[in-house]
Amino acid sequence: MMYGKNNFEPDYKNILSAASNKKSKRLPLYEHTISDGTMEKITGKNFSGLLSGSKADKKEYFSNAWEFYRHMGYDCMSFECCITSVLPHGGCLGSHRESVIHSYDDFLRYPWDEVSDIYFNAFADIFDALRDTMPPGMKAVGGVGNGVFECVQDLLGYMNMCFIKSDMPELYEGIFKKTGEMILSIWQKFLPLYGDIYCVLRAGDDLGFKSSTLISAEDIKNLVVPAYKKIIESVHAQGKPFLLHSCGNIFDVMLDMINIARIDAKHSNEDQIAPFTEWVKRYGNRIGNFGGMDTDAVCRLSYDDIRAYVKDVLDECMALGGSGIAFSSGNSIPDYVPADKYIEMVSAVRRYRGEQI
C-alpha cells in the first residue's frame, strides 16, 4: 500500500461502538501508539520535532498526524500526554532515577497538590492544537496518560516499592491512595476542558508480565481498582467509555476491573500469555476487546503469514459474534517494528473489511 491519494472517510462512531461492546458498522483499526518515526517513514515527512515548538508548529504536527491516521484507514487517532513526563522528582520508571520517597516525611513533603497545575501548564497548548486540527469524522482515543500503578512506580521504583511494602505497609497503602487522588484531580479538570476531543478515554497501566501481575492481585484489587473506579465514574459522567490498556497476565484481576472499576474495554495481548481470541472468549460478552496481532509477530512474520494471521484472528472473532472488536497490534508500533510489516497488517484488515487498496 503506497502512501498517496486516499479517499477514506473516517467515522469515530465505529471506535465508540467497539468500546461500548457493540458491533461497529465498519471494523475499526486501532493502535495504542504509533511512533513518530514510523509515521515519518511512511509519509516521507519530517514533523516529529514540531510538537515541542510554537503553537503553529504544534498545529502542523497534528495536521500531519491526523492525516496519517486517516490515510491509513483509522477512524480515530490515539493521543495522550503522560503524567510521568512532568511528575516532580519522578523518573524511576523510565529513567531509572533514585526514588524521591523513602519515608513518611518524604511522603508528606511531596507536592501532590501541585501536580495538576503542572500538568495543564505543560500540555494545554498541545491539547488545544489537537482540537484545532481535528478533521471531520474523527476524534481521539486517549487523554491523561499513565495509570495509578505506573505513577507509583515512577515515584518509587519497583524495588523500593517492594521494600516499602515490606517495611512500611501503611506508607505503601498511603502512596497508592494519594497517587489515585492526584490522578483523579487531573481527570476531573481534563474532562470538561478537553473531553470533547475524545470519543473514548483511556489509561495505560501495565499491571503484569508474562506469568502474573507485577504486584499481588490482592494489592491491585485493594489499592488500584478503587482508584480506577473513581476515575471511570468521572469519565462515565461525561457519557464516554473507558479503555484500559494493560500489558501482561492480568487475568486474576480482570473481573474486578470489569465489575468494580467498570472498564468498558481492554487493550493489549501477547501470544505467550494468551492469543487475542482468548480475551474475546473470556470477556467479549462483557466488554470491548482491542488488539489482535502480537507485536512480535508483526516484526518477524512474512507478508503471507501476516495476512493469514490477521484473517484467522478476525474469522474467529466474527464467529464469536464480532461485537466490541477493534483490531490493532497487541501492544503498539514503536520504531523497531518494520514499517512495511505494519503496513501489511493494516492492509490485511482493510481488505478483510472489503476495501480496495
XYZ file of C-alpha atoms in Angstrom:
357
model
C 0.000 0.000 0.000
C 1.542 3.276 -1.104
C 1.102 6.494 0.844
C -0.529 8.689 -1.778
C -4.040 9.880 -2.538
C -6.720 8.384 -0.334
C -10.474 8.921 -0.141
C -11.102 7.112 3.139
C -13.930 8.732 5.096
C -13.474 8.256 8.861
C -16.306 7.839 11.339
C -15.302 7.829 15.006
C -18.580 6.142 15.929
C -17.013 2.842 14.831
C -14.476 3.003 17.669
C -17.158 4.295 20.036
C -19.296 1.253 19.238
C -16.395 -1.142 19.759
C -15.510 0.411 23.121
C -19.182 0.114 24.103
C -19.081 -3.602 23.192
C -21.324 -3.192 20.168
C -20.774 -4.344 16.608
C -19.371 -1.484 14.552
C -20.700 -0.662 11.101
C -17.094 -0.956 9.938
C -14.470 -2.967 11.793
C -12.242 -0.249 13.268
C -8.479 -0.135 13.299
C -6.773 0.979 16.498
C -3.259 1.440 17.856
C -2.216 2.332 21.375
C 0.663 4.336 19.907
C 2.385 4.649 16.545
C 5.856 6.127 16.789
C 6.591 9.417 15.093
C 9.469 7.665 13.344
C 7.114 5.142 11.767
C 4.734 7.864 10.610
C 7.644 9.790 9.120
C 8.954 6.738 7.255
C 5.555 6.065 5.714
C 4.613 9.651 4.884
C 8.069 10.834 3.854
C 7.547 13.926 6.009
C 9.650 15.055 8.977
C 7.370 16.528 11.600
C 8.085 14.867 14.960
C 10.072 17.805 16.341
C 7.191 20.204 15.773
C 5.314 19.066 18.869
C 7.800 20.889 21.103
C 7.713 24.056 19.015
C 5.381 27.047 18.756
C 1.587 26.849 18.675
C 1.769 26.938 14.883
C 4.331 24.107 14.941
C 2.084 22.036 17.187
C -0.815 22.510 14.781
C 1.354 21.428 11.878
C 2.412 18.332 13.824
C -1.175 17.314 14.451
C -2.273 18.120 10.906
C 0.305 15.587 9.718
C -0.571 13.045 12.393
C -4.338 13.245 11.823
C -3.799 12.845 8.090
C -1.576 9.814 8.638
C -4.229 8.054 10.713
C -6.998 8.963 8.262
C -4.965 7.849 5.274
C -4.131 4.514 6.894
C -7.824 3.776 7.468
C -8.297 4.761 11.100
C -11.414 6.471 12.414
C -9.542 7.876 15.405
C -6.060 8.943 16.407
C -4.522 7.809 19.678
C -3.060 10.624 21.709
C -2.329 11.345 25.338
C 0.034 13.427 27.440
C 1.688 11.436 30.189
C 1.700 12.422 33.835
C 5.089 10.795 34.355
C 6.694 13.164 31.855
C 6.050 16.087 34.247
C 5.805 14.311 37.607
C 8.022 16.228 40.069
C 11.080 14.170 41.060
C 9.772 11.195 39.075
C 11.656 9.152 36.527
C 12.180 5.856 38.334
C 10.053 4.012 35.773
C 11.546 5.307 32.550
C 14.878 6.838 33.516
C 15.884 4.660 36.499
C 16.312 7.649 38.752
C 16.566 7.402 42.530
C 13.218 7.380 44.308
C 12.005 10.607 45.873
C 10.073 8.814 48.649
C 11.712 6.585 51.240
C 9.936 7.662 54.419
C 6.769 9.207 55.826
C 8.493 12.589 55.886
C 9.305 12.284 52.174
C 5.677 11.358 51.520
C 4.389 14.380 53.437
C 6.811 16.755 51.690
C 5.890 15.598 48.194
C 3.953 18.311 46.239
C 0.894 16.158 45.491
C -1.469 19.107 45.167
C 0.727 20.879 42.619
C 0.826 18.121 40.008
C -2.488 19.003 38.353
C -1.414 22.589 37.682
C 1.982 21.399 36.439
C 0.254 19.007 34.042
C -2.032 21.590 32.464
C 0.642 24.276 32.294
C 2.778 21.827 30.332
C 0.144 20.454 27.979
C -2.692 22.946 27.465
C -1.267 24.258 24.171
C -0.838 20.697 22.912
C -4.429 19.686 23.625
C -5.644 22.959 22.095
C -3.694 22.201 18.911
C -5.077 18.668 18.859
C -8.622 20.068 18.938
C -7.957 22.835 16.419
C -6.724 20.392 13.765
C -9.208 17.538 14.288
C -10.681 16.548 10.894
C -14.391 15.957 10.266
C -15.495 12.469 11.235
C -12.533 11.852 13.521
C -11.922 12.072 17.245
C -9.121 10.930 19.529
C -8.702 7.999 21.888
C -6.581 8.654 24.968
C -6.482 11.565 27.396
C -4.450 11.628 30.598
C -1.565 9.246 30.067
C -0.364 6.785 32.749
C -2.336 4.897 35.320
C -2.134 4.534 39.074
C 0.434 1.744 39.225
C 2.768 3.323 36.673
C 2.757 6.639 38.519
C 3.580 4.897 41.803
C 6.436 3.077 40.077
C 7.675 6.335 38.571
C 7.916 7.862 42.042
C 9.236 4.845 43.936
C 10.918 2.463 41.535
C 9.886 -1.172 41.583
C 12.455 -2.445 44.116
C 11.954 0.460 46.518
C 8.212 -0.023 46.234
C 8.630 -3.646 47.337
C 10.854 -2.613 50.261
C 8.302 -0.025 51.402
C 5.519 -2.603 51.200
C 7.506 -4.928 53.440
C 8.877 -2.369 55.900
C 6.168 0.315 55.959
C 2.877 -1.168 54.751
C 0.832 1.843 55.847
C 3.063 4.151 53.815
C 2.760 1.773 50.856
C -1.020 1.984 51.003
C -0.927 5.735 51.553
C 1.184 6.321 48.448
C -1.251 4.378 46.283
C -4.203 6.249 47.753
C -2.601 9.662 47.311
C -1.481 8.836 43.775
C -5.024 7.834 42.878
C -6.359 11.106 44.292
C -3.748 13.075 42.343
C -4.662 11.377 39.062
C -8.377 11.813 39.738
C -7.881 15.553 40.226
C -6.232 15.746 36.788
C -9.026 13.774 35.126
C -11.735 15.875 36.766
C -10.177 19.019 35.317
C -9.318 17.398 31.976
C -12.773 16.090 31.106
C -14.648 19.429 30.948
C -11.704 21.108 29.227
C -10.798 18.509 26.602
C -13.268 15.634 26.802
C -14.975 16.836 23.616
C -11.877 15.886 21.593
C -12.177 12.242 22.656
C -14.746 9.581 21.868
C -13.006 7.044 24.148
C -10.926 7.890 27.217
C -8.171 5.574 28.316
C -5.306 4.961 30.702
C -2.217 2.889 30.075
C -1.133 0.960 33.155
C 0.987 -2.166 32.667
C -0.028 -4.310 35.626
C 1.512 -7.609 34.646
C 4.217 -9.614 32.932
C 4.092 -12.998 31.215
C 3.168 -15.189 34.168
C 1.349 -12.943 36.650
C 0.644 -9.450 37.885
C 3.625 -7.279 38.898
C 2.290 -6.834 42.413
C -0.113 -9.189 44.146
C -3.603 -9.462 42.752
C -4.898 -8.521 46.196
C -2.903 -5.294 46.195
C -4.298 -4.398 42.791
C -7.821 -5.179 43.940
C -7.446 -3.201 47.172
C -5.255 -0.275 46.072
C -5.538 0.163 42.292
C -9.081 -0.874 41.379
C -10.763 1.567 43.833
C -8.777 4.446 42.314
C -9.883 3.453 38.828
C -13.476 3.180 39.990
C -13.483 6.902 40.847
C -11.676 7.909 37.650
C -14.032 5.860 35.491
C -17.087 7.243 37.285
C -15.911 10.701 36.204
C -15.484 9.506 32.614
C -18.899 7.826 32.583
C -20.472 11.002 33.955
C -19.376 12.634 30.688
C -21.095 9.881 28.717
C -17.830 8.370 27.462
C -16.499 4.790 27.618
C -13.188 3.960 29.300
C -10.489 1.742 27.785
C -7.809 0.130 29.944
C -4.501 -0.614 28.229
C -2.557 -3.067 30.352
C 0.167 -5.426 29.241
C 0.802 -8.704 30.972
C -1.067 -11.592 32.512
C -3.787 -9.807 34.459
C -6.495 -12.471 34.334
C -6.548 -12.602 38.155
C -7.800 -9.018 38.372
C -9.881 -8.700 35.205
C -13.220 -9.396 36.851
C -12.540 -6.683 39.423
C -11.602 -4.286 36.641
C -14.880 -5.112 34.909
C -17.276 -5.469 37.838
C -15.894 -2.879 40.274
C -13.787 -0.394 38.314
C -16.274 -0.721 35.416
C -13.882 -0.572 32.468
C -15.705 -0.672 29.131
C -12.903 -2.120 27.011
C -9.413 -3.548 27.321
C -6.354 -3.478 25.046
C -3.098 -5.414 24.840
C -2.372 -9.037 24.092
C 0.700 -11.198 23.759
C 0.552 -14.698 22.321
C 2.880 -16.110 25.008
C 0.248 -15.144 27.571
C -2.908 -15.761 25.545
C -3.916 -15.045 21.960
C -6.289 -12.182 21.389
C -9.182 -14.537 20.726
C -8.838 -15.932 24.268
C -9.522 -12.466 25.679
C -12.556 -12.226 23.418
C -13.813 -15.640 24.548
C -13.399 -14.782 28.225
C -14.673 -11.209 28.269
C -16.354 -10.472 24.943
C -19.804 -10.775 26.488
C -18.932 -8.042 28.999
C -16.507 -5.527 27.456
C -14.972 -4.456 24.172
C -11.661 -6.012 23.210
C -8.988 -4.079 21.314
C -5.963 -5.893 19.907
C -5.321 -8.782 17.569
C -1.780 -9.364 16.367
C 1.155 -9.837 18.725
C 3.650 -7.051 18.014
C 6.448 -9.620 17.839
C 4.540 -11.397 15.068
C 4.224 -8.146 13.131
C 8.019 -7.889 13.262
C 9.035 -11.414 12.350
C 6.353 -12.979 10.107
C 6.405 -12.908 6.338
C 3.834 -10.893 4.397
C 1.862 -14.053 3.596
C 1.910 -15.142 7.222
C 0.792 -11.700 8.417
C -2.193 -11.861 6.076
C -3.048 -15.367 7.262
C -2.644 -14.381 10.931
C -4.984 -11.395 10.566
C -7.603 -13.438 8.709
C -7.527 -16.264 11.254
C -7.965 -13.864 14.194
C -10.771 -11.933 12.556
C -12.570 -15.063 11.345
C -12.599 -16.384 14.921
C -13.711 -13.018 16.340
C -16.568 -12.850 13.834
C -17.558 -16.431 14.686
C -17.761 -15.301 18.329
C -20.180 -12.557 17.358
C -17.925 -9.718 16.256
C -19.115 -7.239 18.859
C -16.719 -4.903 20.639
C -13.753 -5.604 18.359
C -11.140 -3.078 17.236
C -8.091 -4.547 15.507
C -4.547 -3.468 16.336
C -1.172 -4.795 17.250
C -1.164 -6.397 20.656
C 0.899 -3.559 22.082
C 1.956 -0.648 19.857
C 4.024 0.272 16.797
C 7.425 1.519 18.047
C 10.322 2.398 15.762
C 11.690 -1.141 15.738
C 8.597 -2.544 14.009
C 9.374 -2.647 10.260
C 7.130 -0.085 8.591
C 6.373 -2.418 5.685
C 5.213 -5.173 8.057
C 2.968 -2.723 9.910
C 1.526 -1.579 6.567
C 0.876 -5.213 5.639
C -1.068 -5.788 8.865
C -3.194 -2.692 8.303
C -3.745 -3.579 4.647
C -4.895 -7.074 5.613
C -7.532 -5.624 7.941
C -8.713 -3.150 5.321
C -9.017 -5.861 2.698
C -10.902 -8.010 5.202
C -13.476 -5.258 5.601
C -13.859 -5.044 1.854
C -11.770 -2.051 0.878
C -9.921 -1.787 -2.389
C -6.425 -0.540 -1.539
